[in-house]
XYZ file of C-alpha atoms in Angstrom:
604
model
C 4.738 -7.358 -25.671
C 1.428 -7.997 -27.495
C 2.165 -11.705 -27.817
C 3.096 -11.919 -24.142
C -0.093 -10.296 -22.808
C -2.319 -12.386 -25.089
C -0.492 -15.514 -23.898
C -1.173 -14.586 -20.278
C -4.852 -13.970 -20.976
C -5.338 -17.304 -22.720
C -3.450 -19.297 -20.110
C -5.240 -17.731 -17.168
C -8.566 -18.626 -18.806
C -7.399 -22.231 -19.125
C -6.491 -22.678 -15.486
C -8.858 -20.327 -13.683
C -11.809 -22.690 -14.271
C -10.343 -25.464 -12.101
C -12.473 -26.992 -9.360
C -11.023 -27.481 -5.912
C -11.328 -31.286 -6.044
C -10.410 -31.925 -9.704
C -7.137 -31.854 -11.644
C -6.788 -28.496 -13.380
C -6.232 -30.224 -16.753
C -6.953 -33.582 -18.408
C -4.410 -36.402 -18.240
C -3.431 -35.739 -21.846
C -2.876 -32.075 -21.124
C -1.008 -32.994 -17.967
C 1.503 -35.091 -19.887
C 1.939 -32.369 -22.484
C 2.496 -29.703 -19.857
C 4.850 -31.463 -17.485
C 6.972 -33.205 -20.116
C 8.356 -30.033 -21.695
C 9.816 -26.748 -20.573
C 7.369 -24.925 -22.836
C 4.520 -26.684 -21.049
C 5.875 -25.647 -17.660
C 6.172 -22.075 -18.847
C 2.599 -22.117 -20.123
C 1.240 -23.436 -16.829
C 3.321 -21.032 -14.748
C 1.648 -18.014 -16.313
C -1.557 -19.018 -14.502
C 0.161 -18.267 -11.180
C 0.090 -14.554 -11.984
C -3.651 -14.549 -11.392
C -2.726 -14.235 -7.698
C -1.521 -10.684 -8.249
C -4.054 -7.860 -7.951
C -5.243 -6.208 -11.126
C -4.063 -2.696 -11.880
C -7.342 -1.001 -10.961
C -7.434 -2.651 -7.534
C -3.767 -2.056 -6.767
C -4.034 1.603 -7.765
C -6.638 2.206 -5.053
C -5.307 -0.175 -2.423
C -4.915 2.787 -0.064
C -8.170 4.579 -0.764
C -9.346 3.269 2.608
C -7.908 1.813 5.819
C -5.094 4.313 6.191
C -4.529 6.742 9.018
C -3.248 9.583 6.855
C -6.313 9.915 4.646
C -9.885 11.176 4.996
C -12.519 9.417 2.901
C -16.157 9.949 1.933
C -17.235 7.489 4.608
C -15.555 5.307 7.186
C -14.403 1.822 6.246
C -16.530 -0.862 7.867
C -13.465 -2.339 9.553
C -12.859 0.878 11.513
C -16.516 1.928 11.913
C -17.738 0.824 15.323
C -19.931 -2.296 15.353
C -19.850 -2.639 11.554
C -17.561 -5.637 11.086
C -17.781 -9.242 12.266
C -17.414 -12.828 11.105
C -20.721 -12.343 9.287
C -19.282 -9.937 6.704
C -15.627 -10.956 6.782
C -14.019 -12.385 3.659
C -10.811 -13.903 2.328
C -11.401 -17.596 3.154
C -13.678 -18.649 0.285
C -13.189 -21.551 -2.109
C -12.001 -19.122 -4.771
C -9.259 -17.930 -2.419
C -8.000 -21.442 -1.713
C -8.339 -22.533 -5.363
C -5.331 -20.375 -6.204
C -3.267 -22.373 -3.734
C -4.452 -25.663 -5.210
C -3.376 -24.579 -8.676
C 0.159 -23.933 -7.422
C 0.364 -27.097 -5.326
C -0.830 -29.209 -8.249
C 2.041 -27.883 -10.309
C 4.659 -28.471 -7.608
C 3.773 -32.126 -6.994
C 3.495 -32.940 -10.708
C 6.597 -31.160 -11.962
C 8.743 -34.296 -11.798
C 9.197 -35.461 -15.390
C 12.905 -36.185 -16.019
C 12.348 -35.291 -19.666
C 12.748 -31.699 -18.478
C 16.234 -30.872 -17.129
C 16.353 -30.520 -13.348
C 17.516 -26.904 -13.470
C 14.535 -25.975 -15.639
C 12.128 -27.871 -13.389
C 13.525 -26.195 -10.289
C 13.194 -22.810 -11.942
C 9.456 -23.293 -12.412
C 8.993 -25.026 -9.079
C 10.750 -22.026 -7.564
C 8.286 -19.743 -9.293
C 5.384 -21.828 -7.980
C 6.796 -21.733 -4.467
C 7.165 -17.954 -4.732
C 3.450 -17.705 -5.414
C 2.613 -20.147 -2.643
C 4.560 -17.875 -0.299
C 2.718 -14.857 -1.732
C -0.589 -16.591 -0.980
C 0.294 -17.613 2.558
C 1.843 -14.277 3.442
C -1.485 -12.688 2.592
C -3.411 -15.236 4.652
C -1.176 -14.927 7.727
C -1.243 -11.130 7.587
C -5.019 -11.273 7.541
C -5.887 -14.159 9.852
C -2.787 -15.216 11.797
C -2.814 -19.012 12.159
C -4.029 -20.801 9.013
C -3.943 -24.417 7.752
C -0.750 -25.271 5.894
C -1.463 -27.239 2.711
C 1.410 -28.211 0.427
C -0.327 -30.564 -2.021
C -3.615 -30.588 -3.962
C -6.161 -32.040 -1.570
C -8.200 -35.061 -2.562
C -11.876 -35.207 -1.504
C -11.031 -38.273 0.582
C -8.563 -36.308 2.749
C -11.157 -35.281 5.299
C -8.618 -34.654 8.044
C -6.816 -32.118 5.886
C -9.962 -30.663 4.365
C -11.623 -30.200 7.739
C -8.639 -29.872 10.033
C -7.520 -27.217 12.464
C -5.380 -24.154 11.843
C -1.625 -24.663 11.932
C 0.579 -22.424 14.037
C 1.950 -19.181 12.677
C 5.409 -20.521 13.496
C 4.998 -23.540 11.221
C 3.371 -21.659 8.355
C 5.836 -18.782 8.276
C 8.835 -21.103 8.406
C 7.361 -22.878 5.389
C 6.863 -19.522 3.688
C 10.503 -18.651 4.262
C 11.611 -22.049 2.914
C 9.523 -21.466 -0.201
C 10.991 -18.020 -0.727
C 14.551 -19.198 -0.284
C 13.992 -22.020 -2.760
C 12.494 -19.518 -5.185
C 15.331 -17.029 -4.796
C 17.977 -19.699 -5.257
C 16.356 -21.487 -8.207
C 14.518 -18.928 -10.330
C 16.863 -18.348 -13.240
C 15.365 -15.173 -14.698
C 17.425 -12.167 -13.644
C 16.605 -9.725 -16.451
C 13.360 -7.770 -16.545
C 10.577 -8.873 -18.855
C 8.488 -6.384 -20.826
C 7.337 -3.667 -18.432
C 8.951 -5.556 -15.501
C 5.912 -7.828 -15.445
C 7.472 -11.213 -14.578
C 8.897 -12.531 -11.312
C 12.691 -12.664 -11.286
C 15.290 -13.892 -8.829
C 15.572 -10.331 -7.509
C 11.819 -10.076 -6.995
C 12.009 -13.214 -4.860
C 14.768 -11.738 -2.693
C 12.979 -8.385 -2.445
C 9.726 -10.040 -1.431
C 11.610 -12.114 1.125
C 12.825 -8.880 2.683
C 9.238 -7.593 2.826
C 7.850 -10.756 4.398
C 10.700 -11.090 6.878
C 10.494 -7.470 8.000
C 6.760 -7.795 8.568
C 7.171 -10.988 10.543
C 10.140 -9.796 12.581
C 8.547 -6.537 13.661
C 5.119 -8.094 14.214
C 6.675 -10.632 16.563
C 8.705 -7.936 18.295
C 5.898 -5.475 18.963
C 3.179 -8.047 19.665
C 5.249 -10.327 21.914
C 4.007 -13.529 20.267
C 6.710 -15.605 21.990
C 7.118 -17.969 19.051
C 10.088 -20.282 18.617
C 11.789 -18.262 15.896
C 12.786 -14.924 17.380
C 12.040 -11.488 15.950
C 15.790 -11.016 15.566
C 16.047 -14.066 13.315
C 13.374 -12.695 11.019
C 14.932 -9.232 11.026
C 18.281 -10.726 10.020
C 16.527 -12.580 7.216
C 15.043 -9.280 6.027
C 18.437 -7.608 6.164
C 20.173 -10.413 4.277
C 17.569 -10.658 1.515
C 17.522 -6.904 0.966
C 21.320 -6.817 0.888
C 21.406 -9.339 -1.953
C 19.158 -7.100 -4.049
C 21.215 -4.037 -3.188
C 24.502 -5.706 -4.097
C 23.662 -8.038 -6.969
C 20.514 -6.952 -8.832
C 21.990 -3.922 -10.567
C 18.961 -1.895 -9.502
C 19.185 1.705 -8.306
C 16.915 4.621 -7.507
C 15.336 6.246 -10.537
C 16.108 9.965 -10.601
C 12.484 10.926 -11.291
C 10.283 9.730 -8.424
C 6.938 10.497 -10.050
C 7.880 8.726 -13.277
C 7.768 5.466 -11.323
C 3.997 5.831 -11.079
C 2.997 7.568 -14.312
C 4.915 5.684 -17.027
C 3.456 3.016 -19.291
C 6.905 1.446 -19.274
C 8.032 1.775 -15.648
C 11.637 2.884 -15.190
C 13.703 -0.290 -15.306
C 16.421 1.186 -13.104
C 14.229 0.881 -9.998
C 11.243 -1.278 -10.888
C 11.437 -4.926 -9.885
C 7.833 -5.925 -10.576
C 4.889 -3.973 -11.986
C 1.383 -4.589 -13.314
C 1.444 -3.858 -17.029
C -1.306 -2.457 -19.247
C -1.560 -1.907 -22.991
C -3.595 0.657 -24.907
C -3.206 -1.243 -28.187
C -4.589 -4.425 -26.612
C -7.347 -2.648 -24.725
C -5.905 -3.671 -21.355
C -6.564 -0.586 -19.259
C -7.388 0.431 -15.703
C -9.206 3.209 -13.896
C -6.588 4.788 -11.627
C -7.150 8.316 -12.941
C -10.907 7.966 -12.615
C -10.656 6.758 -9.026
C -8.239 9.499 -7.972
C -10.127 12.386 -9.591
C -13.789 11.463 -9.073
C -15.465 12.601 -5.885
C -17.968 9.748 -6.055
C -16.437 6.829 -7.993
C -13.637 6.267 -5.506
C -13.502 7.048 -1.801
C -12.391 10.648 -2.336
C -9.324 10.181 -0.142
C -7.592 13.420 0.901
C -4.433 13.500 2.960
C -4.817 15.070 6.390
C -2.672 17.955 7.587
C -0.969 16.150 10.502
C 0.572 13.788 7.957
C 1.425 16.486 5.410
C 3.328 18.203 8.222
C 5.699 15.214 8.464
C 7.309 15.997 5.085
C 10.698 17.529 5.844
C 12.098 20.819 4.655
C 14.744 20.653 1.951
C 17.519 21.221 4.466
C 16.446 18.035 6.233
C 14.890 19.703 9.274
C 11.289 19.119 10.372
C 8.668 21.365 8.813
C 7.238 21.831 12.299
C 10.466 23.587 13.332
C 9.557 26.402 10.953
C 8.249 29.558 12.618
C 4.519 29.934 12.045
C 4.071 26.535 10.415
C 0.695 26.102 12.090
C -0.752 29.000 10.075
C 0.815 28.554 6.652
C -1.676 28.427 3.815
C -1.720 26.150 0.787
C 0.992 28.047 -1.084
C 3.370 28.659 1.792
C 3.340 25.144 3.185
C 4.500 23.701 -0.141
C 7.589 25.920 -0.295
C 11.046 24.486 0.404
C 9.757 20.998 1.151
C 10.635 17.411 0.325
C 9.948 17.164 -3.420
C 7.818 14.068 -2.936
C 5.129 16.374 -1.572
C 4.799 17.957 -5.028
C 5.042 14.535 -6.663
C 2.193 13.154 -4.567
C -0.314 16.007 -4.192
C -1.718 18.691 -6.450
C 0.462 21.644 -5.567
C 0.429 25.409 -6.244
C 1.182 25.836 -9.937
C 0.393 22.236 -10.933
C -0.924 22.004 -14.495
C -2.632 19.352 -16.598
C -2.566 19.637 -20.372
C -1.398 23.230 -20.085
C -4.153 24.319 -17.708
C -3.804 25.221 -14.037
C -5.074 22.281 -11.987
C -5.592 23.262 -8.386
C -7.170 20.746 -6.029
C -10.911 20.557 -6.690
C -11.856 22.308 -3.458
C -15.597 22.090 -4.104
C -15.449 18.393 -4.950
C -12.695 15.860 -4.428
C -10.397 18.059 -2.325
C -12.648 18.592 0.672
C -9.592 18.984 2.927
C -7.406 20.646 0.302
C -4.890 17.835 -0.177
C -5.761 15.958 -3.375
C -3.449 13.044 -4.226
C -2.157 12.715 -7.772
C 0.777 10.346 -7.244
C -0.971 7.529 -9.109
C -2.590 9.763 -11.775
C -1.155 10.855 -15.081
C -1.463 14.473 -16.167
C -3.539 13.597 -19.244
C -7.249 13.922 -18.452
C -8.684 11.274 -20.780
C -8.974 8.742 -17.970
C -10.659 11.045 -15.471
C -14.144 9.738 -16.221
C -13.555 6.396 -17.917
C -11.307 3.348 -17.804
C -8.555 4.673 -20.057
C -5.398 4.573 -17.919
C -2.454 2.520 -19.124
C 0.395 3.541 -16.827
C 2.072 0.657 -15.011
C 1.332 0.076 -11.327
C 4.267 -0.774 -9.073
C 4.261 -3.979 -7.007
C 7.908 -4.308 -5.937
C 10.622 -1.687 -6.329
C 14.136 -0.932 -5.187
C 13.080 2.000 -2.996
C 11.134 -0.391 -0.775
C 14.130 -2.706 -0.531
C 16.269 0.145 0.817
C 13.621 0.893 3.431
C 13.372 -2.769 4.404
C 17.131 -2.983 4.851
C 17.334 0.184 6.927
C 14.464 -0.767 9.218
C 15.635 -4.339 9.706
C 19.089 -3.155 10.753
C 17.726 -0.343 12.925
C 15.433 -2.742 14.764
C 18.451 -4.952 15.435
C 20.487 -1.952 16.574
C 23.147 -2.494 13.903
C 22.465 0.336 11.439
C 25.620 2.343 10.714
C 26.085 5.810 9.264
C 27.136 4.162 6.015
C 23.925 2.116 5.995
C 21.916 5.270 6.614
C 23.612 7.089 3.742
C 23.028 4.183 1.344
C 19.332 3.887 2.189
C 17.479 6.744 3.876
C 20.061 9.289 2.774
C 19.812 8.133 -0.835
C 16.012 8.277 -0.828
C 16.029 11.764 0.656
C 18.693 12.993 -1.747
C 16.468 11.982 -4.646
C 13.693 14.037 -3.021
C 15.878 17.167 -3.086
C 16.768 17.087 0.604
C 20.285 18.302 1.339
C 20.808 17.863 5.080
C 21.207 14.813 7.298
C 22.011 12.461 4.445
C 25.210 10.851 5.672
C 24.805 10.348 9.405
C 22.081 8.853 11.548
C 19.843 11.282 13.438
C 20.501 11.752 17.127
C 17.595 14.017 18.071
C 13.949 12.974 18.240
C 11.438 15.019 16.232
C 8.983 15.825 18.996
C 6.093 16.469 16.585
C 6.525 13.123 14.838
C 6.751 11.228 18.104
C 3.839 12.999 19.795
C 1.552 12.750 16.785
C 2.348 9.242 15.584
C 4.609 7.095 17.743
C 4.669 8.271 21.375
C 6.196 4.980 22.547
C 9.256 5.249 20.279
C 12.252 7.142 21.643
C 14.862 6.043 19.100
C 15.316 8.884 16.562
C 16.600 6.446 13.938
C 13.509 4.243 14.036
C 11.257 7.296 14.084
C 12.926 8.738 10.995
C 12.796 5.430 9.148
C 9.073 5.232 9.853
C 8.656 8.779 8.560
C 10.590 7.899 5.440
C 8.632 4.721 4.816
C 5.286 6.504 5.060
C 6.333 9.242 2.635
C 8.272 7.145 0.130
C 5.622 4.399 -0.102
C 2.579 6.665 0.149
C -0.541 5.067 -1.402
C 1.350 1.958 -2.544
C -0.381 -0.449 -0.167
C 1.946 -0.702 2.832
C 0.491 1.581 5.496
C -2.253 -0.676 6.876
C 0.181 -3.529 7.425
C 2.908 -1.220 8.730
C 0.678 0.191 11.454
C -0.517 -3.272 12.422
C 2.971 -4.745 12.663
C 4.129 -1.770 14.749
C 1.044 -2.223 16.957
C -0.039 1.330 16.149
C -3.640 0.652 15.183
C -4.953 3.504 17.316
C -3.765 5.849 14.558
C -6.753 4.737 12.494
C -8.860 6.840 14.873
C -7.124 10.133 14.009
C -9.308 13.181 13.361
C -9.520 14.303 9.764
C -8.283 17.887 9.637
C -7.062 19.616 6.509
C -5.345 22.701 5.212
C -5.217 26.063 6.935
C -7.266 28.902 5.458
C -6.910 32.534 6.473
C -10.628 33.274 6.619
C -14.197 32.388 5.718
C -16.847 34.334 3.807
C -14.107 35.954 1.741
C -12.333 35.077 -1.526
C -8.956 33.369 -1.084
C -5.986 33.320 -3.429
C -4.541 30.075 -2.111
C -1.800 29.712 -4.740
C -0.692 33.387 -4.548
C -0.960 34.025 -8.287
C -3.171 37.094 -7.945
C -6.427 35.349 -8.837
C -8.986 34.287 -6.264
C -9.443 30.519 -6.188
C -12.049 29.604 -3.590
C -14.644 30.942 -1.174
C -15.417 28.996 1.980
C -18.732 30.397 3.146
C -21.104 29.708 6.025
C -24.325 31.172 4.620
C -25.771 32.858 1.556
C -24.965 36.320 2.881
C -21.341 35.360 3.393
C -21.136 33.971 -0.130
C -22.674 37.098 -1.637
C -20.301 39.381 0.237
C -17.296 37.343 -0.885
C -18.425 37.172 -4.502
C -18.824 40.945 -4.547
C -15.095 41.441 -4.017
C -13.752 38.382 -5.860
C -11.733 38.910 -9.053
C -12.625 35.502 -10.511
C -16.194 34.439 -11.284
C -15.243 30.791 -11.838
C -13.660 30.216 -8.445
C -14.692 27.306 -6.233
C -17.524 27.881 -3.754
C -17.625 25.602 -0.720
C -20.304 25.621 1.981
C -18.787 25.019 5.429
C -19.920 25.134 9.033
C -18.320 26.282 12.255
C -20.487 23.743 14.099
C -18.351 20.727 15.103
C -21.467 18.553 14.852
C -22.197 19.520 11.242
C -22.434 16.848 8.552
C -20.788 19.070 5.922
C -17.183 20.280 5.734
C -16.330 22.007 8.989
C -13.935 24.821 9.811
C -12.198 24.697 13.173
C -10.602 27.811 14.649
C -6.836 27.592 14.202
C -5.904 29.433 17.370
C -4.397 32.536 15.785
C -7.607 34.521 16.041
C -8.437 34.674 12.338
C -7.704 31.419 10.543
C -9.288 28.004 10.370
C -8.488 24.392 9.581
C -10.772 22.494 7.258
C -12.196 19.363 8.867
C -14.269 16.413 7.753
C -16.302 13.812 9.650
C -14.918 14.918 13.016
C -18.475 14.890 14.331
C -18.250 11.116 14.020
C -14.822 10.618 15.598
C -16.453 8.577 18.360
C -17.581 6.056 15.736
C -14.004 5.291 14.707
C -12.750 2.193 16.446
C -9.630 0.139 16.919
C -9.341 -2.651 19.428
C -6.817 -5.427 20.146
C -8.675 -8.021 18.080
C -8.439 -5.875 14.942
C -4.824 -6.817 14.396
C -6.402 -9.918 12.842
C -9.543 -10.334 10.785
C -12.289 -12.727 11.855
C -12.568 -15.979 9.936
C -15.770 -15.750 7.861
C -18.733 -17.508 9.430
C -19.259 -19.564 6.275
C -15.836 -21.174 6.704
C -16.561 -21.896 10.365
C -19.852 -23.560 9.458
C -18.172 -25.745 6.841
C -15.365 -26.755 9.184
C -16.249 -26.943 12.895
C -12.567 -27.659 13.665
C -11.628 -24.067 12.854
C -11.435 -21.765 15.858
C -12.360 -18.113 15.556
C -9.746 -15.447 16.245
C -9.911 -14.120 19.824
C -12.535 -11.443 20.351
C -14.467 -12.226 17.172
C -16.327 -15.279 18.486
C -20.086 -15.733 18.090
C -20.652 -12.757 15.840
C -18.861 -10.207 18.039
C -18.332 -6.904 16.248
C -15.493 -4.400 16.094
C -16.622 -2.778 19.324
C -13.220 -1.559 20.509
C -12.574 -4.508 22.809
């Protein structure tokens, strides 16, 4: 393990200094690298620089999600705050990663290395080229396809136009299929930190599902049909399900809190090492009110977690007015694995949400935090961060088949049913749903009438919470308007009085509107160290608000609702604008529709 991580660090340093228009190594080094399998292996480690680091991946959903409230609005969804002038993702550093891979592919030809070994490493390189282009197409749509290291004399290629999405994505699929068929590694490396054949198939299912549903819901009218891409997603996922030997890990939370991620389910993870000083700041970001974005889940999303019998929580009598303790009872166990819950402890101490700090809406995520507190204020976290896992593959398979209309009861049981069974749900595991959940449809997907697709979308949001899928999921489903949802939080039974929100007999928090209200509440509280939170009943207030719940006595916490009109989503936001710097360098590039000439995210 130690030797492996040091090898990665040294190799990445070697190749990360490459210039766009120069070979990444000298001719002598080139001969040494491409004439031996050990040389190919050494070079291939540099590809892993394309993956996000653990700190970035751990907070990938601290903004730009519909189900979370943050300290401030993201610029991309804050009206008139985003344009080609502050867009990113098209810089020389971004394209340099592609050049590094292409250089390897065109030079990996030495017959001194057996063909099978060469194809293994070429397959790995093509996997990373697909990873790169998938990210570019998701962000920008049409992009130039480049499959070799460009020479400065190739002006037409250097300063050419964007290629069609059809061409680029077909090339991506070809790369992924070559990778899946030629990568020879099938066993996990230390901490599941290397790409295997099964990772290639799993990623193919992810890419194909995105492309198939994006084409379906956006009516792009490209040559390759949505159905073709959906079948590709189904087929790739099926290979992983049947041949990889992977299965669901019994302990859901252990997937996200273990230094050595459970090998049963993990396909690919970002590894850390305390002994080598390779650490990240996930705990710090998810516990600090100021260091991260302070993301809290909002109540409309929390209400989508099912009851243990498999029925909707919103079918429960009085669900609208259940407090923090009651709403956590008899629910999908992933709720307790993702949020600080009544009775949650850290290092033997009760650890309620920090109502006066991070937990402004009451729902404080802890899915990507460990229970040890050492990393809460410094970069000391070493738990692995998931990139690809079997649970996602099951979701990809189920959705791909449902979108084709071919999902059977047996498919449901093997995918959605299995995921829900792990979460402690007992009902509806073996047969597809036939009744639409009216709350889910009305709140999230009013245009979807198929109960199967609705339930798969519910399952995907809950199972993959905070893992980096939601932004792309909503865009491919053409559901961007959800980014404008109001940020409302947990129900409280009253203000200006002490509340025992976890029902353990000790008062936990006072939500007060003025000094007199605080004093009156403190006079009857049985806990001097409870949280004290200033709130306002004014919907225009800049502090935490309380909105009347409709039952005559209770309230919902709310945040930033006075600025709901500043939230924006328009048709052009399904793609990012190409940065103005790239347009200035290459006049042949055309800006994405709606973003021309410095236009902002104005809702149009």
